[in-house]
Amino acid sequence: MTFDSRLLPYLLLAPQVAVTLVFFIWPAAQAVWQSVHLQDAFGIRSEFVWFENFEHVLTDPNYLDTLKVTVVFSVAVTVLSMGTALLLAVLADSKIKGARAYKTLLIWPYALAPAVAAVLWMFIFNPDIGSFGRALRALGYDWDYRLNGGQALWMVIMAASWKQVAYNFIFFLAGLQAIPRSVMEAASIDGAGPVRRFLTITFPLLSPTTFFLLVVDMVYAFFETFGTIHALTQGGPGKATETLIFRVYHDGVVNNDLGGSSAQSVILMVIVIALTAVQFRFIERKVHYA
Amino acid sequence: MATVEIRDVRKSYGPVDAIKGIDIAIRDGEFLVLLGPSGCGKSTLLRMVAGLEGITGGEIAIGGRVVNTLEPKDRDIAMVFQNYALYPHMTVFDNMAYGLKIRGIPKAEIRARVDKAAEILELGRFLDRRPSQLSGGQRQRVAMGRAIVREPAAFLFDEPLSNLDAKLRTQMRVEIKRLQDRLRITSLYVTHDQVEAMTLADRILVMNHGVAEQIGTPLEVYQRPASLFVAGFIGSPPMNVLDGRIDDRGEAVLVPGGQRLPLPQPRPTDAGRPVKLGIRPEHMAVAAEGFSIEIELVEALGADTVVYGRLPDGETLLVRMAGIPTVRERDRMTVAPQADALHLFDAVSGRRME
Ligand SMILES: Nc1ncnc2c1ncn2[C@@H]1O[C@H](COP(=O)(O)OP(=O)(O)O)[C@@H](O)[C@H]1O
Ligand SMILES: [Mg+2]
């Protein structure tokens, strides 16, 4: 059996293209369409309103608060998950006993659904039933993330970072293992101690990996942490843990403001595209693809 | 400038003994080559001197100071790796300057030292390049430069030329020799290439299975190999080895086929003893009487010719003759060794019989 060789590449690409069309391009186009329309309460008629939805969104002080929460949340999640993953990867890369079991354990969280992970966190941090939560209260610390916005934000940052550590870890470990051992040995003979070796050799050689993960983690923090926040705090208390993506859901699905929600989605998309573009343009130049 | 002393040094990886007790004192400015087949423990020994590998037993001293527990950075050595191990994200200049910066040497002096090394190694034009923008030979030079600028007590080389093609390897070999004549820094040089060993070494340590088979100058090792292993490893094509027996009066060696080869000096005490007889192919010549061989293969190398002959009992005998071939395959010829070119080895231990 033979294939027409000109057709085959298209055939092989087709499923991927179809998935992209159905699950990304089509909803994205819909979001753009919705963002410039106003729907009546019954969802029957809609009216073209130019950029009115955007105007509403961007002049809403609540929205700017959400933006602030999102920036804090995303930067914290990115820094925390990358920092932790790098530390763990460095430890795993050095010759330690039981390194294999350790690596497997570290990779597990990635296989966990966000909601399941969130439930686990609840079992730990719930002030009434969570082990750590109860311990904190027993020590006299007034721990209740359901009332304290700062504590709630701290907890969702922890939970979201924890899940991403596994992903970052795999990439950092692969990056570390791609650095020839002899290069590190040459540095130690040249007189560099462990800290200097890390700062002047390891870290620069990891920069392609770091850069890649920076983009991936920012996008993760912006978009993929919805499940975690939804399961843990529903954006509360108040709006203390409401990120942009959570607000899109809340305004669109709960408050049924499709136009406003779509405008927010479009803004979010633009932010992420811009972030990625900026990272590629300005950081890539300083990155050494060894 | 320093001596390097290795005293009964051992290395075990779990139950495996990679180095089984090696003793050698390398003199100040001496170029010592560690020569041996792959897996015999050369790199392990070198890495123990560098401090990259722990020492299981014995003592290593550099410049009179025992370094067993010192970190590599405190041993004042520089090393050239087989894969060069350059810092891929640094320019050639920074690669060479890295160790100097760490040691807090003033900028102007770093500049001067790197420039000087670059001039010696003809790297001046490449100082701003990254290793990935260099050829294999140039990278090799940068690795050498990085070692030179440090002006260390000792150089360690781990098969530095084995990733180069044959022509470059010859060129770099000559260059290393020149450098060594100029700098006279104590060096340990690991290789499995006997030509490198013969041409570069002040002394060669021939290693096999983690022990030193012989330590000597290149000529000593060639002329008086201490064991069958050394005899087989040094010289190309390798030495012929035949089973033999010293005759009852201790005046000649008898080999299968009835040949009787008189010994240069009689050995009455060894009369009747079974031996291994070594004869280098280049010490055989056409003769009226001697080994009668049937020629199986003739290799014309240009300057000389290697003849692969078969003895009546089936053993192969190699003969190396100057010039272009004068014989053809399937011819018969008779060859005999030069009288003073017989090497006798104990039939059991393989050690040389003096
Ligand atoms: N890290 C190690 N663990 C176990 N065995 C090793 C290790 N490094 C080397 N060896 C063993 O030690 C012996 C000597 O190795 P090496 O010094 O690299 O040989 P060479 O450099 O002469 O080729 C080999 O048999 C090798 O398998
Ligand atoms: Mg080796």
PDB file of N, CA and C and ligand atoms in Angstrom, chain B residues 38-39 41-44 82 158-159 190, ligand 2:
ATOM      1  N   SER B  38      42.913   0.707  26.811  1.00  0.00           N
ATOM      2  CA  SER B  38      41.702   1.299  27.369  1.00  0.00           C
ATOM      3  C   SER B  38      41.202   0.472  28.556  1.00  0.00           C
ATOM      4  N   GLY B  39      40.843   1.134  29.623  1.00  0.00           N
ATOM      5  CA  GLY B  39      40.287   0.451  30.790  1.00  0.00           C
ATOM      6  C   GLY B  39      41.321  -0.012  31.796  1.00  0.00           C
ATOM      7  N   GLY B  41      43.135   1.833  33.745  1.00  0.00           N
ATOM      8  CA  GLY B  41      43.160   2.655  34.951  1.00  0.00           C
ATOM      9  C   GLY B  41      43.956   3.946  34.826  1.00  0.00           C
ATOM     10  N   LYS B  42      44.333   4.314  33.614  1.00  0.00           N
ATOM     11  CA  LYS B  42      45.133   5.526  33.428  1.00  0.00           C
ATOM     12  C   LYS B  42      44.389   6.769  33.897  1.00  0.00           C
ATOM     13  N   SER B  43      43.144   6.920  33.409  1.00  0.00           N
ATOM     14  CA  SER B  43      42.383   8.120  33.777  1.00  0.00           C
ATOM     15  C   SER B  43      42.139   8.156  35.270  1.00  0.00           C
ATOM     16  N   THR B  44      41.852   6.986  35.837  1.00  0.00           N
ATOM     17  CA  THR B  44      41.593   6.931  37.273  1.00  0.00           C
ATOM     18  C   THR B  44      42.792   7.465  38.050  1.00  0.00           C
ATOM     19  N   GLN B  82      40.051  15.173  27.533  1.00  0.00           N
ATOM     20  CA  GLN B  82      39.906  14.563  26.211  1.00  0.00           C
ATOM     21  C   GLN B  82      38.887  15.319  25.353  1.00  0.00           C
ATOM     22  N   ASP B 158      44.633  14.214  29.854  1.00  0.00           N
ATOM     23  CA  ASP B 158      43.944  12.926  29.682  1.00  0.00           C
ATOM     24  C   ASP B 158      43.589  12.732  28.211  1.00  0.00           C
ATOM     25  N   GLU B 159      44.412  11.998  27.504  1.00  0.00           N
ATOM     26  CA  GLU B 159      44.222  11.734  26.074  1.00  0.00           C
ATOM     27  C   GLU B 159      43.813  12.997  25.313  1.00  0.00           C
ATOM     28  N   VAL B 190      48.316  11.116  29.830  1.00  0.00           N
ATOM     29  CA  VAL B 190      47.689   9.813  29.633  1.00  0.00           C
ATOM     30  C   VAL B 190      47.423   9.589  28.159  1.00  0.00           C
TER      31      VAL B 190
HETATM   32 MG    MG C   2      40.677   7.118  30.061  1.00  0.00          MG
END
